[in-house]
mmCIF file with all atom_site columns, C-alpha atoms and ligand atoms in Angstrom:
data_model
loop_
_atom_site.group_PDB
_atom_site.id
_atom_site.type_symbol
_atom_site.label_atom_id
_atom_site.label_alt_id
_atom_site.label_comp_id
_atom_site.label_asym_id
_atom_site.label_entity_id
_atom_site.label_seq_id
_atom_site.pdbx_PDB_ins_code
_atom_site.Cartn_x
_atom_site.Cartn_y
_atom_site.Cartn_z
_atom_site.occupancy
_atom_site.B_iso_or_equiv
_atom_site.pdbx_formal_charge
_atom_site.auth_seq_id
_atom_site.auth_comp_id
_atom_site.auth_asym_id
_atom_site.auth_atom_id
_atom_site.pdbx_PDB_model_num
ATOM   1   C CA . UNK A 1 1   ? -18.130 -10.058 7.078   1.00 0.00 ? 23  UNK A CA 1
ATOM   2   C CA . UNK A 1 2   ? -20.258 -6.897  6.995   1.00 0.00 ? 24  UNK A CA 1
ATOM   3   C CA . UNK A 1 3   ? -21.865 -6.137  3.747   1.00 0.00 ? 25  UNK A CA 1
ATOM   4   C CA . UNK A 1 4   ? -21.942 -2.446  4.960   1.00 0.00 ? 26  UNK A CA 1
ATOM   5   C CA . UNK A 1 5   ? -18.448 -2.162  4.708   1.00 0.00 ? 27  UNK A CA 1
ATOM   6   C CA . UNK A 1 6   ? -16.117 -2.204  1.782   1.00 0.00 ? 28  UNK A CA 1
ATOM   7   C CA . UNK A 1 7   ? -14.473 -5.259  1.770   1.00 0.00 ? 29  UNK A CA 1
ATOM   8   C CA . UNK A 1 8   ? -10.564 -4.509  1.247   1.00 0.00 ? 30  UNK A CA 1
ATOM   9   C CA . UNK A 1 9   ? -7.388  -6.369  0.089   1.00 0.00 ? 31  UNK A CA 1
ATOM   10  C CA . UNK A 1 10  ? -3.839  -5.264  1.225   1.00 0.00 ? 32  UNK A CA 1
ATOM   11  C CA . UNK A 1 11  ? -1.142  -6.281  -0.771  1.00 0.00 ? 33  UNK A CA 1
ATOM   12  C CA . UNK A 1 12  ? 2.045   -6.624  1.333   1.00 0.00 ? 34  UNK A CA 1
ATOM   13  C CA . UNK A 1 13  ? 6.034   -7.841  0.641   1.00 0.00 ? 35  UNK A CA 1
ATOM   14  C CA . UNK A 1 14  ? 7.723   -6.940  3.815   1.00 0.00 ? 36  UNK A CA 1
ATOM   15  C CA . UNK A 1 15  ? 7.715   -6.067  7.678   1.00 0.00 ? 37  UNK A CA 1
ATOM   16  C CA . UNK A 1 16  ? 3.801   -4.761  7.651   1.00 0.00 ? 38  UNK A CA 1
ATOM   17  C CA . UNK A 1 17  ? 4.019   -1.540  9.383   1.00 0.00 ? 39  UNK A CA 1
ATOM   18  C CA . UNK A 1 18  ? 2.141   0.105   7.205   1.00 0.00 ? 40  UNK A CA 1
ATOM   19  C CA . UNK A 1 19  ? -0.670  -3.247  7.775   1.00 0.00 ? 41  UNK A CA 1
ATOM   20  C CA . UNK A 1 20  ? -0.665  -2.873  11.330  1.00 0.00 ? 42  UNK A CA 1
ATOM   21  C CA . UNK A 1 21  ? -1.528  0.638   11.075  1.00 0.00 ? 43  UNK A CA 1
ATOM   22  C CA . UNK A 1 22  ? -4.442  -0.305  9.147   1.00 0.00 ? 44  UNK A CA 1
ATOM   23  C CA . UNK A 1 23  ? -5.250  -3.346  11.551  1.00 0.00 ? 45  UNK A CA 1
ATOM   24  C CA . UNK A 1 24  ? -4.875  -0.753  14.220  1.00 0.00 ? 46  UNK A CA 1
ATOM   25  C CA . UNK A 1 25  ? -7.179  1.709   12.712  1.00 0.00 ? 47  UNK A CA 1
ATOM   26  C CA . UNK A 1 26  ? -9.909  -0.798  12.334  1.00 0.00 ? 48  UNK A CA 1
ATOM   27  C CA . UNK A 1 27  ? -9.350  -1.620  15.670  1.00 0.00 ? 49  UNK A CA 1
ATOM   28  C CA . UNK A 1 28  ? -9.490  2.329   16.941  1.00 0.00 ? 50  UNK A CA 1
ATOM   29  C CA . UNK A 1 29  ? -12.671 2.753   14.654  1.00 0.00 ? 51  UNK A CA 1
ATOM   30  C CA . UNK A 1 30  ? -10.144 5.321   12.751  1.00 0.00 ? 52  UNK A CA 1
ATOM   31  C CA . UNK A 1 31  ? -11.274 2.265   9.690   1.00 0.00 ? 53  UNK A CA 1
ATOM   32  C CA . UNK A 1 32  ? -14.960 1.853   10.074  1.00 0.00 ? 54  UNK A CA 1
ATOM   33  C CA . UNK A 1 33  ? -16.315 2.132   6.139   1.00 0.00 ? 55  UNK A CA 1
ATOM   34  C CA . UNK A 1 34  ? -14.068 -0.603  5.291   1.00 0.00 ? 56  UNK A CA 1
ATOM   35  C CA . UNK A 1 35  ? -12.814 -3.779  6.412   1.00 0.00 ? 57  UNK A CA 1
ATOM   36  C CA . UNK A 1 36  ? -9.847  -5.717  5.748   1.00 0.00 ? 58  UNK A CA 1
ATOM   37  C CA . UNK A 1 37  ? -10.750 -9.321  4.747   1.00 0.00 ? 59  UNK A CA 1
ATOM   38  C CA . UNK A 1 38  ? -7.493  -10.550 2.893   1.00 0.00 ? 60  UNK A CA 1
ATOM   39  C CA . UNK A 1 39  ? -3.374  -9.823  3.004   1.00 0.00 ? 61  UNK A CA 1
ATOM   40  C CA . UNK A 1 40  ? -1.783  -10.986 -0.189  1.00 0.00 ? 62  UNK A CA 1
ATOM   41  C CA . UNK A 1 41  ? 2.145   -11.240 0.128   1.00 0.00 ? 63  UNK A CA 1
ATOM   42  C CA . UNK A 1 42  ? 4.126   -12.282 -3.004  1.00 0.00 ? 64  UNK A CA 1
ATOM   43  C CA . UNK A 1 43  ? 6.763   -12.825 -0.492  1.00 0.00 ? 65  UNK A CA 1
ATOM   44  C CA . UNK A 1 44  ? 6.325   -16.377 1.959   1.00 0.00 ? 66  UNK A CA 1
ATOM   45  C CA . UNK A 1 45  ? 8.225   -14.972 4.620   1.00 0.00 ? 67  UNK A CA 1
ATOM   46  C CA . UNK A 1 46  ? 7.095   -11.315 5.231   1.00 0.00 ? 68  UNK A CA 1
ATOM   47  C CA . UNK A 1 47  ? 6.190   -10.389 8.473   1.00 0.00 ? 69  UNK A CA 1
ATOM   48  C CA . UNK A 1 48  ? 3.402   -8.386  7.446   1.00 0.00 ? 70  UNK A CA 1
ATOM   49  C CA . UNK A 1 49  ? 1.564   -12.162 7.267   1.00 0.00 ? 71  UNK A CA 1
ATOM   50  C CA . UNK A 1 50  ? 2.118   -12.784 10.717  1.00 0.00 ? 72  UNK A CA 1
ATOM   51  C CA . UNK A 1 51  ? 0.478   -9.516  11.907  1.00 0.00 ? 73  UNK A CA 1
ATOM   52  C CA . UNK A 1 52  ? -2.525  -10.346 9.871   1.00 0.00 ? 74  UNK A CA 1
ATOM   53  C CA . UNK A 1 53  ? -2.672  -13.688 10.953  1.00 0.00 ? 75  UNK A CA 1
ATOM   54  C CA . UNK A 1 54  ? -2.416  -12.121 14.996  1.00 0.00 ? 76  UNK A CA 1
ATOM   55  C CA . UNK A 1 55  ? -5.358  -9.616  14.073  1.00 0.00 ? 77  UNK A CA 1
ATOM   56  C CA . UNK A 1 56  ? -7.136  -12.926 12.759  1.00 0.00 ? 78  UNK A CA 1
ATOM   57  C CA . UNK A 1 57  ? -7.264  -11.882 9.318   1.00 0.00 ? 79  UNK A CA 1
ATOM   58  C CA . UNK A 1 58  ? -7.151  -14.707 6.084   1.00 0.00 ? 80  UNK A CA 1
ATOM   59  C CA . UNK A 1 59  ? -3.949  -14.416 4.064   1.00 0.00 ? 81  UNK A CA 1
ATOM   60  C CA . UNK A 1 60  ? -2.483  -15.793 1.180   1.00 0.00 ? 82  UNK A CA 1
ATOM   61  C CA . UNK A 1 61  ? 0.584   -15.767 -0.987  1.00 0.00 ? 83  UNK A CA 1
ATOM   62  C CA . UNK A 1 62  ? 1.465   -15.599 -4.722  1.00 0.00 ? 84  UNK A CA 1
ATOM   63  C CA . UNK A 1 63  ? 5.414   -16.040 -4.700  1.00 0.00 ? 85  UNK A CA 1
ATOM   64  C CA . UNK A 1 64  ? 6.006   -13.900 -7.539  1.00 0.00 ? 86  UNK A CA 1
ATOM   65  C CA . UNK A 1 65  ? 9.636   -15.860 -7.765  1.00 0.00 ? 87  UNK A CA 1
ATOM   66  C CA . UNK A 1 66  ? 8.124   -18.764 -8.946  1.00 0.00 ? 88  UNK A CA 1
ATOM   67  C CA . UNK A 1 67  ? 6.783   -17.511 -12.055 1.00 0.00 ? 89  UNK A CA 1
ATOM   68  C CA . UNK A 1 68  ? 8.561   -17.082 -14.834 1.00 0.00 ? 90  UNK A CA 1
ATOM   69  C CA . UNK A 1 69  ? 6.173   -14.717 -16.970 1.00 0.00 ? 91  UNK A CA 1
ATOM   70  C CA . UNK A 1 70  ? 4.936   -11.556 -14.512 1.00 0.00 ? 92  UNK A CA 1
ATOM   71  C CA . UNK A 1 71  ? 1.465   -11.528 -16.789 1.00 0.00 ? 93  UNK A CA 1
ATOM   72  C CA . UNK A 1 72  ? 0.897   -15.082 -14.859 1.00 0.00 ? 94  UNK A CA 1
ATOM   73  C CA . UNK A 1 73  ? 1.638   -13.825 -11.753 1.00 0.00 ? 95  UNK A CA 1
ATOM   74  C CA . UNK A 1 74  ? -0.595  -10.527 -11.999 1.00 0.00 ? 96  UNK A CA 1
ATOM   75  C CA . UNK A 1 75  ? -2.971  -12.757 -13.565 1.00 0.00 ? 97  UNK A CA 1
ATOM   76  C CA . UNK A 1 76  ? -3.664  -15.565 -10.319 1.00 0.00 ? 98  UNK A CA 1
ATOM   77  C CA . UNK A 1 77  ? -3.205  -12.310 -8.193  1.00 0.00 ? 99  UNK A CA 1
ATOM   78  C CA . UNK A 1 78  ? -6.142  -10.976 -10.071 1.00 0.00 ? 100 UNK A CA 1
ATOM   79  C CA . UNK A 1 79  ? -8.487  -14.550 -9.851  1.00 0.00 ? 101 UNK A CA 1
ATOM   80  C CA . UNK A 1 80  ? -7.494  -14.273 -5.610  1.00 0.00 ? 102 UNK A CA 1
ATOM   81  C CA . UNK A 1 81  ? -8.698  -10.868 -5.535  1.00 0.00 ? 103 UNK A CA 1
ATOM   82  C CA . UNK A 1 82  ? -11.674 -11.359 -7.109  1.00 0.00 ? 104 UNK A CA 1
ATOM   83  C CA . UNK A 1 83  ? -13.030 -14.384 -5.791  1.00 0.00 ? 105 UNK A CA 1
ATOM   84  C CA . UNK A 1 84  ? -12.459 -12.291 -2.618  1.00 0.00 ? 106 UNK A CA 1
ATOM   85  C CA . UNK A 1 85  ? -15.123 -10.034 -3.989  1.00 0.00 ? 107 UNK A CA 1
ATOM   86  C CA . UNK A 1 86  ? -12.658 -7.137  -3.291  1.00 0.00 ? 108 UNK A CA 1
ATOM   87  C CA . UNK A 1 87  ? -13.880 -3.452  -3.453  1.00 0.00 ? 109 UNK A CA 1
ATOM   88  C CA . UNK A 1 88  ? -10.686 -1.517  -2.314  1.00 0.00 ? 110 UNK A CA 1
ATOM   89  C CA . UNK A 1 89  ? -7.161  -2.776  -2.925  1.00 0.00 ? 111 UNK A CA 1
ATOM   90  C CA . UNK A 1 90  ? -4.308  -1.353  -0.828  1.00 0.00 ? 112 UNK A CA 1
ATOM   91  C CA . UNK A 1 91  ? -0.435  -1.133  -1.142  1.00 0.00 ? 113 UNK A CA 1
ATOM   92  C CA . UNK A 1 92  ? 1.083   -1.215  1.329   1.00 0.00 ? 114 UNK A CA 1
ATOM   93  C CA . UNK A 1 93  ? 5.003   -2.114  1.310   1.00 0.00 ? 115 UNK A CA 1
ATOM   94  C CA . UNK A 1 94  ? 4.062   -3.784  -2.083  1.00 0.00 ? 116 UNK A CA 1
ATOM   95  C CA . UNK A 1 95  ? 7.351   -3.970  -3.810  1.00 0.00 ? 117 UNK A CA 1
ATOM   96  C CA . UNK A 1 96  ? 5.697   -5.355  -7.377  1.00 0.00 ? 118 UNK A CA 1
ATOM   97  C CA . UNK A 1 97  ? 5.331   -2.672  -10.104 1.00 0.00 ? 119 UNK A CA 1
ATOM   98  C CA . UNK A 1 98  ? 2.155   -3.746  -11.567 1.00 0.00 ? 120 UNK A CA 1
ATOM   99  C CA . UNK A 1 99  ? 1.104   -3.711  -15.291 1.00 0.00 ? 121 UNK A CA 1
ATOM   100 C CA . UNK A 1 100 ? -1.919  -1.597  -16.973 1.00 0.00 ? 122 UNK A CA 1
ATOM   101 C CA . UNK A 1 101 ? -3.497  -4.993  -17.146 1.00 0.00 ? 123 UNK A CA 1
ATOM   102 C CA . UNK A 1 102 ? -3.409  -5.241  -13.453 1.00 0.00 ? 124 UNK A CA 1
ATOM   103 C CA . UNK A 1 103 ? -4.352  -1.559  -12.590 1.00 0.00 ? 125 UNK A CA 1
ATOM   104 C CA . UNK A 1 104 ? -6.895  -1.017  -15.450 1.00 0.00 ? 126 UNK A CA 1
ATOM   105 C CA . UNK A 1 105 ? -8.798  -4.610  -14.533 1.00 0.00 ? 127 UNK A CA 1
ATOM   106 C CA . UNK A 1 106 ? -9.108  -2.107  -11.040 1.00 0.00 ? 128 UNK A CA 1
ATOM   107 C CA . UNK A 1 107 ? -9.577  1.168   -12.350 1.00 0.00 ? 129 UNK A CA 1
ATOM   108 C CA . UNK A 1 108 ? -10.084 3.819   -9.432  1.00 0.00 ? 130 UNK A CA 1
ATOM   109 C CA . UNK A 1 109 ? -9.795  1.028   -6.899  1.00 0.00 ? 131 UNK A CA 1
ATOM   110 C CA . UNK A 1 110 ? -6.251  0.475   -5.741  1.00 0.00 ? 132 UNK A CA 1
ATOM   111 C CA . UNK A 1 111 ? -4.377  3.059   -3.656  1.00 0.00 ? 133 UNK A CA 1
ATOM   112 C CA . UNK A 1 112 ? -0.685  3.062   -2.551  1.00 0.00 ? 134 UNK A CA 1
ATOM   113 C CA . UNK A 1 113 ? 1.594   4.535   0.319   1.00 0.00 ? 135 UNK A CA 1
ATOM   114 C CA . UNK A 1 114 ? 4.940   5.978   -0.685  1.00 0.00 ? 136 UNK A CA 1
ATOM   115 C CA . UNK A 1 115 ? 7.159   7.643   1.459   1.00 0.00 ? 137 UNK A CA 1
ATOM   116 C CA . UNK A 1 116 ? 7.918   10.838  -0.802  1.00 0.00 ? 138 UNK A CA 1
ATOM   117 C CA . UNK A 1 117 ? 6.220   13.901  -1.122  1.00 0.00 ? 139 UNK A CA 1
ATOM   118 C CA . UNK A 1 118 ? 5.339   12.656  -4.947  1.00 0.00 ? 140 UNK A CA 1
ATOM   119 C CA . UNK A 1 119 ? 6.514   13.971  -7.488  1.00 0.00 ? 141 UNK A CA 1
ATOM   120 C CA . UNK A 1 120 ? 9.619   14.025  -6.122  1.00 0.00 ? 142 UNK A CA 1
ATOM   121 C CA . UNK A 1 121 ? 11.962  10.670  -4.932  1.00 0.00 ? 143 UNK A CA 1
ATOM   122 C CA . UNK A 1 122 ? 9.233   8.603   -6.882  1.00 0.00 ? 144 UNK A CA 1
ATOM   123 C CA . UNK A 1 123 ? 8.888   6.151   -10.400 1.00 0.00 ? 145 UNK A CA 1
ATOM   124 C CA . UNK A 1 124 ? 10.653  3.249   -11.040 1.00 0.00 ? 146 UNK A CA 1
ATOM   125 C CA . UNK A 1 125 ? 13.618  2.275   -8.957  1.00 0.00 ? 147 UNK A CA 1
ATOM   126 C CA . UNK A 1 126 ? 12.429  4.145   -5.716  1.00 0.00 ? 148 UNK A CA 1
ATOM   127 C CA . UNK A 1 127 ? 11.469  2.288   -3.252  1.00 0.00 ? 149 UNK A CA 1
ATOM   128 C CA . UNK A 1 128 ? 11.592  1.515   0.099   1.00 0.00 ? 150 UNK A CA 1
ATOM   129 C CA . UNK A 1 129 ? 14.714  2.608   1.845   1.00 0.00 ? 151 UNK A CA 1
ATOM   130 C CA . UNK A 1 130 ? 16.176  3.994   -1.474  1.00 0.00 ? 152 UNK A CA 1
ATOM   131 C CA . UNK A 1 131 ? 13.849  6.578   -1.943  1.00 0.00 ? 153 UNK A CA 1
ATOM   132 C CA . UNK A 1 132 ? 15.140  8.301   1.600   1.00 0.00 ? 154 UNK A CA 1
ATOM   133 C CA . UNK A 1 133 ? 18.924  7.789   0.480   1.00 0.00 ? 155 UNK A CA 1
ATOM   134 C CA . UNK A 1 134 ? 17.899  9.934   -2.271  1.00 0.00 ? 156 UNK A CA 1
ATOM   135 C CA . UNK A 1 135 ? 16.310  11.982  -0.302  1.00 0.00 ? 157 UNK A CA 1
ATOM   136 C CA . UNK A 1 136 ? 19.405  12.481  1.610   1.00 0.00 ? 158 UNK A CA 1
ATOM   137 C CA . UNK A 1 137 ? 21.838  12.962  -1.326  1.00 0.00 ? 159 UNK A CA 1
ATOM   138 C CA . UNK A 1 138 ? 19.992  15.379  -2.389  1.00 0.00 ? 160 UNK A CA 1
ATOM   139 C CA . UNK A 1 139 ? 19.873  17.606  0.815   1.00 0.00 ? 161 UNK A CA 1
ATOM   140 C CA . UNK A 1 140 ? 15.822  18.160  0.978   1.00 0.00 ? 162 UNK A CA 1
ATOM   141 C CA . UNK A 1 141 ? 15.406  19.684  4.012   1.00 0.00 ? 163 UNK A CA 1
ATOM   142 C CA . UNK A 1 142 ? 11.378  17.980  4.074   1.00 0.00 ? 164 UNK A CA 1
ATOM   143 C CA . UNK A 1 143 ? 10.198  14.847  2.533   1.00 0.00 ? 165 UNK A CA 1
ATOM   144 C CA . UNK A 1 144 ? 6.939   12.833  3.542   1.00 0.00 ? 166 UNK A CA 1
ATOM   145 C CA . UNK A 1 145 ? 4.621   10.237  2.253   1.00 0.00 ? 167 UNK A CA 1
ATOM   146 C CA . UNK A 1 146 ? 2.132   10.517  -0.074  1.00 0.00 ? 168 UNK A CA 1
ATOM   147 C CA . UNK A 1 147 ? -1.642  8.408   -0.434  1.00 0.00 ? 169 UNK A CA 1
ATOM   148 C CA . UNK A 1 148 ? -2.539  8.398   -4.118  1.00 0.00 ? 170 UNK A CA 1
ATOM   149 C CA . UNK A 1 149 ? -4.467  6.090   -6.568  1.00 0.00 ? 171 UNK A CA 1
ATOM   150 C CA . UNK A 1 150 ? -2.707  3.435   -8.775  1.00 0.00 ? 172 UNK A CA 1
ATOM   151 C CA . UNK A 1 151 ? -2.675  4.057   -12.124 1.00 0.00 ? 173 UNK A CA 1
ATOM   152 C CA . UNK A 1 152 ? -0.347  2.633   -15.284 1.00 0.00 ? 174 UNK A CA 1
ATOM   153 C CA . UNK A 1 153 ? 2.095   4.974   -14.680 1.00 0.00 ? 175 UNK A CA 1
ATOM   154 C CA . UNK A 1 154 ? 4.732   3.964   -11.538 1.00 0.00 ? 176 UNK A CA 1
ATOM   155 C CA . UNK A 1 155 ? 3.332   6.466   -8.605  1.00 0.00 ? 177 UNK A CA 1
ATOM   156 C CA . UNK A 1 156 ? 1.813   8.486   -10.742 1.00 0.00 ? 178 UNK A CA 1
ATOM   157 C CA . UNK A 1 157 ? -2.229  8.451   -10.244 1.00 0.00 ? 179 UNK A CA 1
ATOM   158 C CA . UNK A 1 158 ? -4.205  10.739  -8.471  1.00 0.00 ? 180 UNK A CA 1
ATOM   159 C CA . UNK A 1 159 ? -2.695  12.161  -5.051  1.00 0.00 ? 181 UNK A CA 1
ATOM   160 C CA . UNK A 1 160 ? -5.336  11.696  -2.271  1.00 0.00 ? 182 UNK A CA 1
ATOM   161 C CA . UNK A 1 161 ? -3.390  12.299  0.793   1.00 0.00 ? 183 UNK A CA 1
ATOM   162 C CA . UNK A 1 162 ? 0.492   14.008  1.565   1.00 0.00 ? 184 UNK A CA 1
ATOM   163 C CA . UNK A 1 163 ? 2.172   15.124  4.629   1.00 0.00 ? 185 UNK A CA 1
ATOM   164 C CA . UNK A 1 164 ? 5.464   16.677  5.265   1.00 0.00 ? 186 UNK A CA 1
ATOM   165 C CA . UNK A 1 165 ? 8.185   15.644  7.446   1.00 0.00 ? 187 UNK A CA 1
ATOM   166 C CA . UNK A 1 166 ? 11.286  17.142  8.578   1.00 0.00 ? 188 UNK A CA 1
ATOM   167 C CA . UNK A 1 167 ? 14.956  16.091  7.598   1.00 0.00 ? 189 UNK A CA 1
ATOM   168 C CA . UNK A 1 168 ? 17.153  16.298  10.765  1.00 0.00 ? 190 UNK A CA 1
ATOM   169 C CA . UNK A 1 169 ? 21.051  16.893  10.473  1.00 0.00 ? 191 UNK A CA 1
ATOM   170 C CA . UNK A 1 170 ? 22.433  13.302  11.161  1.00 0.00 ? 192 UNK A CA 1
ATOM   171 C CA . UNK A 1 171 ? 19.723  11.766  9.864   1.00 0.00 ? 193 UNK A CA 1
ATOM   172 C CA . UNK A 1 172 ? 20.165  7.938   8.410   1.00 0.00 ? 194 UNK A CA 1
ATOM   173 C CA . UNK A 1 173 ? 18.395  6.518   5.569   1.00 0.00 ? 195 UNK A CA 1
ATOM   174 C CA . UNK A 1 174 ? 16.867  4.131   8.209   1.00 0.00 ? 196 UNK A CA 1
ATOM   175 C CA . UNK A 1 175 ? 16.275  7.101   10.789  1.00 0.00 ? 197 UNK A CA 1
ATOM   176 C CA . UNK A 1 176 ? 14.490  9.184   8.121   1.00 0.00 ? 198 UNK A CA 1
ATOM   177 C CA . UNK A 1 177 ? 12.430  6.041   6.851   1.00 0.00 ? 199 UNK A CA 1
ATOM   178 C CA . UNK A 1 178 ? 11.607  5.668   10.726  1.00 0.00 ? 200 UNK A CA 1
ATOM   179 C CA . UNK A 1 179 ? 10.500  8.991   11.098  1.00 0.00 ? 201 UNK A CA 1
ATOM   180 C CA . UNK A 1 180 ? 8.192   9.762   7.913   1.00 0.00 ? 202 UNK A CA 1
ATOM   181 C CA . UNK A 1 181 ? 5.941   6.189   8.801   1.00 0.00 ? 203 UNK A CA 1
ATOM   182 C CA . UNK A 1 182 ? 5.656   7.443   12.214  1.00 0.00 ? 204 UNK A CA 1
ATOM   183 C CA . UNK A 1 183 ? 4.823   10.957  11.135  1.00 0.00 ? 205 UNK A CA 1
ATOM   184 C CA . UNK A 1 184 ? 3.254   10.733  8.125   1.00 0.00 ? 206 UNK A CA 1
ATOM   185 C CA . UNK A 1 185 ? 2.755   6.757   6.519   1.00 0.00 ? 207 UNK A CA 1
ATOM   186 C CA . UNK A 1 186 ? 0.746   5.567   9.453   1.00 0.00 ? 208 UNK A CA 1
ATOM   187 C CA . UNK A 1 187 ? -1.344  8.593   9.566   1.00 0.00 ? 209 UNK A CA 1
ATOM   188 C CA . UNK A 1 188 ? -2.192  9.112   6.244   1.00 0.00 ? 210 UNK A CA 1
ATOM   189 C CA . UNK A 1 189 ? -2.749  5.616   4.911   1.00 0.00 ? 211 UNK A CA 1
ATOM   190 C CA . UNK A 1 190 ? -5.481  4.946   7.349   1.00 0.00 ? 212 UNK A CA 1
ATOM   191 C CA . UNK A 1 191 ? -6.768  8.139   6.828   1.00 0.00 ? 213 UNK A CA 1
ATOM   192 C CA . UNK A 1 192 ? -7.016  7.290   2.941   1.00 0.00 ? 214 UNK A CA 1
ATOM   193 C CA . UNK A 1 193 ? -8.120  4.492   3.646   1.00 0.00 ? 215 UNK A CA 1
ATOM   194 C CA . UNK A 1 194 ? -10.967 5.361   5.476   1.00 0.00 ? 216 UNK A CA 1
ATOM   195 C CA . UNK A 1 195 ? -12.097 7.945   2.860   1.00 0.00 ? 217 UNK A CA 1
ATOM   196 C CA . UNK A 1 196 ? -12.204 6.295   0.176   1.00 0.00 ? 218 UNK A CA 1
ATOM   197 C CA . UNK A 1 197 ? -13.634 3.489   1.287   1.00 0.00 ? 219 UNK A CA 1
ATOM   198 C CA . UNK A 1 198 ? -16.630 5.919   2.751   1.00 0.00 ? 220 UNK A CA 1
ATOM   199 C CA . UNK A 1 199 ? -16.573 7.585   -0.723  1.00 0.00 ? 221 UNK A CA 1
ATOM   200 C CA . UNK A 1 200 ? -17.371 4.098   -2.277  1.00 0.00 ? 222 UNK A CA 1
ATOM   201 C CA . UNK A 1 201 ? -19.869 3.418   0.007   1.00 0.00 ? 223 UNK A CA 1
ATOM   202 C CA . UNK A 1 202 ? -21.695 6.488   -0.277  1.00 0.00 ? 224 UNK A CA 1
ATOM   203 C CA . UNK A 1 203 ? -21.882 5.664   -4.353  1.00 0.00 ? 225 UNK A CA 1
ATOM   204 C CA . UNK A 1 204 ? -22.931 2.165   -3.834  1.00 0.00 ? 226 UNK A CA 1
ATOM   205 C CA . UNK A 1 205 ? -26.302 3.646   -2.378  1.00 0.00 ? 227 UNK A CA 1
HETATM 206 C C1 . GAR B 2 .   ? 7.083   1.890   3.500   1.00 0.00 ? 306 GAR B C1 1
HETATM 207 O O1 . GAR B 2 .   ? 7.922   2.966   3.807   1.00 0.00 ? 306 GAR B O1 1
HETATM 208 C C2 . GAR B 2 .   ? 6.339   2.156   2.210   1.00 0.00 ? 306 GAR B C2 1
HETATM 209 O O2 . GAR B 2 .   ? 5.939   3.479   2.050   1.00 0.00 ? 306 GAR B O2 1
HETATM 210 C C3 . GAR B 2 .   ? 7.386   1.772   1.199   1.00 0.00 ? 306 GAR B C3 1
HETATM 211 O O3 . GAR B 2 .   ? 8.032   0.644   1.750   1.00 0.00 ? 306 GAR B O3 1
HETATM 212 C C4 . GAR B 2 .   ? 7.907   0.651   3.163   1.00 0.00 ? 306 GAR B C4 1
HETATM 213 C C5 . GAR B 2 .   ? 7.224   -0.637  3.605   1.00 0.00 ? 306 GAR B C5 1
HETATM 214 O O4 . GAR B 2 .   ? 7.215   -0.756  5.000   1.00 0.00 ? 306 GAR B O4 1
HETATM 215 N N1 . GAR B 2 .   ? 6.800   1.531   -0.072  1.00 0.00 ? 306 GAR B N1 1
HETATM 216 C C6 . GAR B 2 .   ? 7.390   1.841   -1.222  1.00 0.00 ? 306 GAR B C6 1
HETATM 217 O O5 . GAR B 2 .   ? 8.493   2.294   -1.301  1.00 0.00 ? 306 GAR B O5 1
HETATM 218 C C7 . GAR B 2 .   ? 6.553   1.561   -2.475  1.00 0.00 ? 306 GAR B C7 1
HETATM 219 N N2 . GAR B 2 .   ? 7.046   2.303   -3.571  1.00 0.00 ? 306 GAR B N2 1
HETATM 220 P P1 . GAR B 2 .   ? 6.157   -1.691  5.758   1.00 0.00 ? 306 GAR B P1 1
HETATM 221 O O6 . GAR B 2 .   ? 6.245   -3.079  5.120   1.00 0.00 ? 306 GAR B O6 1
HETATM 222 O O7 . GAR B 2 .   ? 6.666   -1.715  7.173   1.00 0.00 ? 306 GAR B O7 1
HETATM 223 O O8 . GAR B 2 .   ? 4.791   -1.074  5.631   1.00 0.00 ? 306 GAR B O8 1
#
């Protein structure tokens, strides 16, 4: 592990798309003031651990099912991260809405990837491949994804990153999903990544 790099934690539930583009950007040197030294899934059977296992990276998993009280769950998430030493926490497909005592124990050091151009299609309840069904219903004619910080209120800290993408006519929920990571989600999130964790550096000096 390089001490010259901020040491980062991505927190994952499902396929990993959004992971690989990060593995793939540390690869490409798109990454290089951070490095990603643990994927947390509270899911045993995402895919997103497989990729991190492939890239060689240590992962772990907190099955949020088996707790009954979500302040226990948040609260051996917390103890993982930490023994980690983590500087830089990133969501990415994280399908957990996580308390204040979660995102305040972090202040300023967890960022998330949602695929709306926030604050629209966002909050509670949208997520995933909801949030381009609305999308649809509603007849926008451009959505996106958005980079911002992760704050008490559900997508609602500070935007760091957005980029729009076209609706086409005939477009799917799972078409449009397709086409705002490849447009926007994997661009953005590495990109985000990468400056913040360069910001961080640059005030640890
Ligand atoms: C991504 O589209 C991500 O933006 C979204 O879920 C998908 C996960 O895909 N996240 C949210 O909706 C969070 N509110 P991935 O597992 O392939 O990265």
């Amino acid at each position: 592990m390089n001490n010259k790099k901020i040491k980062i934690t991505v927190l994952v539930s499902g396929g990993g798309t959004n992971l690989q583009a990060l593995l793939d950007a540390q690869k490409s040197g798109v990454l290089k003031s951070g490095e990603i030294s643990l994927v947390v899934s509270d899911k045993p059977d995402a895919y997103a651990l497989t990729r991190a296992e492939n890239a060689g990276v240590k992962t772990a998993v907190i099955e949020k099912k088996s707790y009954r009280d979500k302040s226990d769950f948040e609260k051996d998430l917390i103890k993982l991260i930490d023994d980690n030493s983590t500087d830089l926490i990133i969501l990415a497909g994280f399908m957990v809405i996580l308390s204040e005592n979660f995102t305040s124990h972090f202040r300023n050091r967890i960022i998330n990837v949602h695929p709306s151009l926030i604050p629209s299609f966002c909050g509670e309840g949208f997520y995933g491949l909801r949030v381009h069904k609305a999308a649809l219903e509603k007849g926008v004619k451009v959505t996106g994804a958005t980079v911002h910080f992760v704050n008490e209120i559900p997508d609602g800290g500070e935007i760091i990153m957005q980029k729009a993408v076209n609706v086409e006519p005939g477009d799917t929920p799972e078409i449009l999903q397709r086409r705002v990571m490849e447009q926007a989600e994997w661009i953005i999130l590495p990109a985000s990544a990468e400056e913040v964790s360069k910001k961080m550096l640059a005030e640890r000096q």
